[in-house]
Amino acid sequence: LEEACLNRDIAVVDLLLKHGARDDDCRALAVVVKNKDDILTAKLLSIKAHPDPENRINKKAMSEQIPAASTQFSGLQSLTYSNMFANTPVMINWHCQRCQLSQIRPQWLVDAALHVNPKLRLNPRSQDLVLYAITRLDVSNNSLTWVPSVVFQLQSLRHLNLAHNKIEKLPSEKDSPQWDGGDRGNKKRLKHALKQYSAPLLEELYLQYNRLEVLPDEVFSLPGLVTLDVSNNKLPTLPCKM
């Protein structure tokens, strides 16, 4: 597997992974991260996603997408619920990848969830909906310097571990583009998109041992949050909303 990654031979990598090749020591992953090969990085990270036996998908949130999805899929034949929407909860374990993993790309999350819900690969238009399946995400003990806002918008996510990284700043609504006009429907959609912290089920958030100097107020708007650890950061003060 490592040799195939060195040669950037996607076909051989696919064949090896299909037949159960593993990268537990992260040697192959270190190669592709060093080469900045996003395609192979996504493939190697995706095999570290597994079914979550303890948590369930937030079907209420997913069902709210059914009208939009029905329009999106209009004209396609023989679609069933199972190949339009994910039905297996996904836990992603990217803990301590030994490759100086410095970022999380949204597409990597999609590919990881598709690894556990492969039926959705048959309908590329439904692949973004597979993010509703992610219930656990552990990217602790890496070299992350930032976190994309999509992580805090995962509708079924319950446990998020970002500890022991190099994160200097979390997403904030202040960083989002402002709406500058247009019809009311677009305004409503953009207002929803600008809500950076909209993970309704997130219970545990671990941010200890990072480089945070500010904790966004929006973190405390997460309705299900029970446990928050921000110890050993560079926080001079805590937000009033805490």
Tab-separated table of C-alpha atoms in Angstrom:
chain	number	residue	atom	x	y	z
A	1	LEU	CA	0.000	0.000	0.000
A	2	GLU	CA	2.801	2.402	0.877
A	3	GLU	CA	4.573	1.628	-2.401
A	4	ALA	CA	1.405	2.200	-4.422
A	5	CYS	CA	0.951	5.558	-2.683
A	6	LEU	CA	4.558	6.506	-3.420
A	7	ASN	CA	3.837	5.837	-7.100
A	8	ARG	CA	0.462	7.610	-6.877
A	9	ASP	CA	-1.144	4.553	-8.439
A	10	ILE	CA	-4.813	5.083	-7.587
A	11	ALA	CA	-5.957	1.889	-9.323
A	12	VAL	CA	-3.613	-0.293	-7.262
A	13	VAL	CA	-4.528	1.563	-4.048
A	14	ASP	CA	-8.229	0.960	-4.778
A	15	LEU	CA	-7.551	-2.726	-5.431
A	16	LEU	CA	-5.565	-3.153	-2.218
A	17	LEU	CA	-8.195	-1.382	-0.126
A	18	LYS	CA	-10.946	-3.442	-1.747
A	19	HIS	CA	-9.178	-6.587	-0.561
A	20	GLY	CA	-8.761	-5.365	2.996
A	21	ALA	CA	-5.398	-3.594	3.039
A	22	ARG	CA	-4.862	-1.574	6.226
A	23	ASP	CA	-2.660	1.340	7.192
A	24	ASP	CA	-2.640	1.045	10.975
A	25	ASP	CA	0.871	2.472	11.289
A	26	CYS	CA	-0.058	5.431	9.006
A	27	ARG	CA	3.007	4.965	6.800
A	28	ALA	CA	1.024	5.173	3.570
A	29	LEU	CA	-0.976	8.119	4.908
A	30	ALA	CA	2.240	9.950	5.781
A	31	VAL	CA	3.354	9.571	2.158
A	32	VAL	CA	0.193	11.015	0.619
A	33	VAL	CA	-0.076	13.863	3.139
A	34	LYS	CA	3.532	14.820	2.420
A	35	ASN	CA	2.751	14.753	-1.313
A	36	LYS	CA	-0.408	16.846	-0.717
A	37	ASP	CA	-2.427	14.229	-2.576
A	38	ASP	CA	-5.997	14.942	-1.476
A	39	ILE	CA	-7.537	12.059	-3.420
A	40	LEU	CA	-5.369	9.365	-1.837
A	41	THR	CA	-5.549	11.072	1.562
A	42	ALA	CA	-9.345	10.830	1.416
A	43	LYS	CA	-9.174	7.156	0.448
A	44	LEU	CA	-6.801	6.219	3.272
A	45	LEU	CA	-8.700	8.211	5.886
A	46	SER	CA	-12.024	6.747	4.787
A	47	ILE	CA	-11.038	3.212	5.844
A	48	LYS	CA	-10.748	4.517	9.411
A	49	ALA	CA	-14.487	5.118	9.574
A	50	HIS	CA	-16.673	2.409	11.095
A	51	PRO	CA	-20.315	1.794	12.038
A	52	ASP	CA	-21.195	3.368	15.384
A	53	PRO	CA	-23.032	0.762	17.483
A	54	GLU	CA	-23.984	3.196	20.261
A	55	ASN	CA	-25.541	6.197	18.532
A	56	ARG	CA	-28.262	6.822	15.989
A	57	ILE	CA	-28.671	9.077	12.997
A	58	ASN	CA	-30.746	12.200	13.593
A	59	LYS	CA	-33.581	11.157	11.293
A	60	LYS	CA	-35.685	14.163	12.259
A	61	ALA	CA	-33.091	16.531	10.813
A	62	MET	CA	-32.576	14.288	7.817
A	63	SER	CA	-36.306	14.043	7.123
A	64	GLU	CA	-36.459	17.828	6.875
A	65	GLN	CA	-34.252	17.481	3.815
A	66	ILE	CA	-36.619	15.036	2.084
A	67	PRO	CA	-38.674	17.690	0.198
A	68	ALA	CA	-35.511	19.349	-1.107
A	69	ALA	CA	-34.004	15.983	-1.943
A	70	SER	CA	-37.163	14.884	-3.733
A	71	THR	CA	-36.868	17.898	-6.017
A	72	GLN	CA	-33.186	17.229	-6.462
A	73	PHE	CA	-33.837	13.622	-7.474
A	74	SER	CA	-36.869	14.318	-9.665
A	75	GLY	CA	-36.635	12.466	-12.943
A	76	LEU	CA	-34.530	9.641	-11.526
A	77	GLN	CA	-36.064	6.186	-11.474
A	78	SER	CA	-36.088	3.397	-8.867
A	79	LEU	CA	-34.854	5.424	-5.909
A	80	THR	CA	-35.463	4.072	-2.422
A	81	TYR	CA	-34.950	5.641	0.988
A	82	SER	CA	-31.872	3.477	1.568
A	83	ASN	CA	-29.996	4.744	-1.470
A	84	MET	CA	-31.098	8.352	-1.047
A	85	PHE	CA	-30.201	8.648	2.656
A	86	ALA	CA	-27.608	7.113	4.945
A	87	ASN	CA	-28.904	4.458	7.327
A	88	THR	CA	-25.740	3.419	9.218
A	89	PRO	CA	-24.308	5.743	11.914
A	90	VAL	CA	-20.632	6.532	11.365
A	91	MET	CA	-17.791	6.926	13.845
A	92	ILE	CA	-14.580	8.398	12.423
A	93	ASN	CA	-11.307	7.706	14.208
A	94	TRP	CA	-8.497	9.907	12.912
A	95	HIS	CA	-6.760	10.012	16.288
A	96	CYS	CA	-2.951	10.333	16.225
A	97	GLN	CA	-2.347	9.768	12.524
A	98	ARG	CA	1.445	10.238	12.789
A	99	CYS	CA	1.555	12.228	9.568
A	100	GLN	CA	1.279	15.844	10.765
A	101	LEU	CA	-2.353	16.019	9.648
A	102	SER	CA	-2.931	19.767	9.607
A	103	GLN	CA	-6.440	20.107	8.189
A	104	ILE	CA	-9.801	18.444	7.689
A	105	ARG	CA	-11.332	18.798	4.265
A	106	PRO	CA	-15.138	18.483	4.081
A	107	GLN	CA	-14.789	16.000	1.225
A	108	TRP	CA	-12.760	13.701	3.498
A	109	LEU	CA	-15.734	13.562	5.856
A	110	VAL	CA	-18.044	12.747	2.946
A	111	ASP	CA	-15.768	9.952	1.720
A	112	ALA	CA	-15.422	8.507	5.225
A	113	ALA	CA	-19.195	8.386	5.694
A	114	LEU	CA	-19.618	6.849	2.232
A	115	HIS	CA	-17.194	4.091	3.220
A	116	VAL	CA	-19.744	2.976	5.818
A	117	ASN	CA	-22.778	3.783	3.619
A	118	PRO	CA	-21.549	2.647	0.181
A	119	LYS	CA	-25.026	2.542	-1.410
A	120	LEU	CA	-24.998	6.324	-1.580
A	121	ARG	CA	-22.099	6.170	-4.025
A	122	LEU	CA	-24.646	5.067	-6.627
A	123	ASN	CA	-26.265	8.513	-6.545
A	124	PRO	CA	-23.662	11.298	-6.555
A	125	ARG	CA	-26.400	13.889	-5.925
A	126	SER	CA	-27.075	12.380	-2.512
A	127	GLN	CA	-23.496	12.257	-1.287
A	128	ASP	CA	-23.646	15.478	0.725
A	129	LEU	CA	-26.567	14.000	2.668
A	130	VAL	CA	-24.277	11.248	3.956
A	131	LEU	CA	-22.849	13.790	6.411
A	132	TYR	CA	-26.038	13.276	8.437
A	133	ALA	CA	-24.673	9.833	9.355
A	134	ILE	CA	-21.606	11.038	11.277
A	135	THR	CA	-22.123	10.577	15.018
A	136	ARG	CA	-18.542	10.570	16.362
A	137	LEU	CA	-15.416	12.343	15.163
A	138	ASP	CA	-12.021	11.955	16.830
A	139	VAL	CA	-9.149	13.935	15.304
A	140	SER	CA	-7.180	14.350	18.514
A	141	ASN	CA	-3.382	14.241	18.672
A	142	ASN	CA	-2.708	15.656	15.222
A	143	SER	CA	-1.438	19.018	13.960
A	144	LEU	CA	-4.689	20.761	13.074
A	145	THR	CA	-4.449	24.537	13.048
A	146	TRP	CA	-8.091	25.170	12.137
A	147	VAL	CA	-11.421	23.374	11.879
A	148	PRO	CA	-13.927	23.842	9.026
A	149	SER	CA	-17.351	25.060	10.090
A	150	VAL	CA	-19.004	21.980	8.572
A	151	VAL	CA	-17.742	19.989	11.576
A	152	PHE	CA	-19.965	22.051	13.888
A	153	GLN	CA	-22.925	21.655	11.530
A	154	LEU	CA	-23.084	17.838	11.547
A	155	GLN	CA	-26.679	17.104	12.492
A	156	SER	CA	-26.099	13.696	14.118
A	157	LEU	CA	-22.743	14.413	15.766
A	158	ARG	CA	-22.658	13.668	19.501
A	159	HIS	CA	-18.958	13.390	20.334
A	160	LEU	CA	-16.219	15.637	18.920
A	161	ASN	CA	-12.610	15.308	20.058
A	162	LEU	CA	-10.211	17.997	18.812
A	163	ALA	CA	-7.806	17.790	21.752
A	164	HIS	CA	-4.012	17.902	21.479
A	165	ASN	CA	-3.737	19.825	18.222
A	166	LYS	CA	-2.485	23.301	17.299
A	167	ILE	CA	-5.847	24.960	16.765
A	168	GLU	CA	-5.570	28.724	17.100
A	169	LYS	CA	-9.095	29.744	16.156
A	170	LEU	CA	-12.559	28.222	15.888
A	171	PRO	CA	-15.136	29.191	13.250
A	172	SER	CA	-17.161	32.262	14.105
A	173	GLU	CA	-20.255	33.815	12.600
A	174	LYS	CA	-18.278	37.061	12.479
A	175	ASP	CA	-16.118	35.449	9.789
A	176	SER	CA	-19.110	34.591	7.579
A	177	PRO	CA	-20.019	36.667	4.511
A	178	GLN	CA	-22.911	39.040	5.081
A	179	TRP	CA	-26.093	38.953	3.049
A	180	ASP	CA	-26.228	41.921	0.705
A	181	GLY	CA	-29.702	41.755	-0.790
A	182	GLY	CA	-31.743	39.494	-3.015
A	183	ASP	CA	-35.022	37.658	-2.646
A	184	ARG	CA	-36.390	36.558	0.704
A	185	GLY	CA	-35.873	32.875	-0.030
A	186	ASN	CA	-32.174	33.357	-0.668
A	187	LYS	CA	-31.916	35.470	2.463
A	188	LYS	CA	-33.508	32.706	4.512
A	189	ARG	CA	-31.185	30.061	3.083
A	190	LEU	CA	-28.107	32.204	3.655
A	191	LYS	CA	-29.183	32.953	7.210
A	192	HIS	CA	-29.302	29.196	7.832
A	193	ALA	CA	-25.925	28.723	6.142
A	194	LEU	CA	-24.326	31.411	8.286
A	195	LYS	CA	-25.204	29.575	11.491
A	196	GLN	CA	-21.806	28.069	12.180
A	197	TYR	CA	-22.753	26.102	15.293
A	198	SER	CA	-25.870	24.146	14.414
A	199	ALA	CA	-25.068	20.613	15.604
A	200	PRO	CA	-28.206	19.967	17.688
A	201	LEU	CA	-27.062	16.721	19.326
A	202	LEU	CA	-23.435	17.546	20.137
A	203	GLU	CA	-22.933	16.557	23.782
A	204	GLU	CA	-19.175	16.294	24.244
A	205	LEU	CA	-16.619	18.743	22.867
A	206	TYR	CA	-12.955	18.301	23.740
A	207	LEU	CA	-10.599	21.166	22.883
A	208	GLN	CA	-7.923	20.808	25.556
A	209	TYR	CA	-4.250	21.299	24.724
A	210	ASN	CA	-4.629	23.628	21.759
A	211	ARG	CA	-3.659	27.265	21.159
A	212	LEU	CA	-7.031	28.957	21.433
A	213	GLU	CA	-7.025	32.573	22.578
A	214	VAL	CA	-10.746	33.159	22.056
A	215	LEU	CA	-13.746	30.906	22.558
A	216	PRO	CA	-16.642	31.993	20.309
A	217	ASP	CA	-19.904	32.798	22.077
A	218	GLU	CA	-21.662	30.573	19.548
A	219	VAL	CA	-20.200	27.458	21.184
A	220	PHE	CA	-22.597	28.024	24.069
A	221	SER	CA	-25.576	28.096	21.723
A	222	LEU	CA	-25.180	24.361	21.057
A	223	PRO	CA	-28.408	23.051	22.633
A	224	GLY	CA	-27.197	19.579	23.593
A	225	LEU	CA	-23.754	20.467	24.947
A	226	VAL	CA	-23.032	18.739	28.261
A	227	THR	CA	-19.233	18.450	28.411
A	228	LEU	CA	-16.758	21.093	27.239
A	229	ASP	CA	-13.022	20.875	27.976
A	230	VAL	CA	-10.881	23.856	26.974
A	231	SER	CA	-8.113	23.373	29.523
A	232	ASN	CA	-4.491	24.106	28.609
A	233	ASN	CA	-5.140	26.697	25.933
A	234	LYS	CA	-4.200	30.395	25.829
A	235	LEU	CA	-7.562	31.786	26.886
A	236	PRO	CA	-7.112	35.025	28.872
A	237	THR	CA	-10.835	35.180	29.692
A	238	LEU	CA	-13.996	33.157	29.248
A	239	PRO	CA	-16.987	34.474	27.286
A	240	CYS	CA	-19.833	36.018	29.262
A	241	LYS	CA	-22.326	33.672	27.610
A	242	MET	CA	-20.682	30.764	29.379
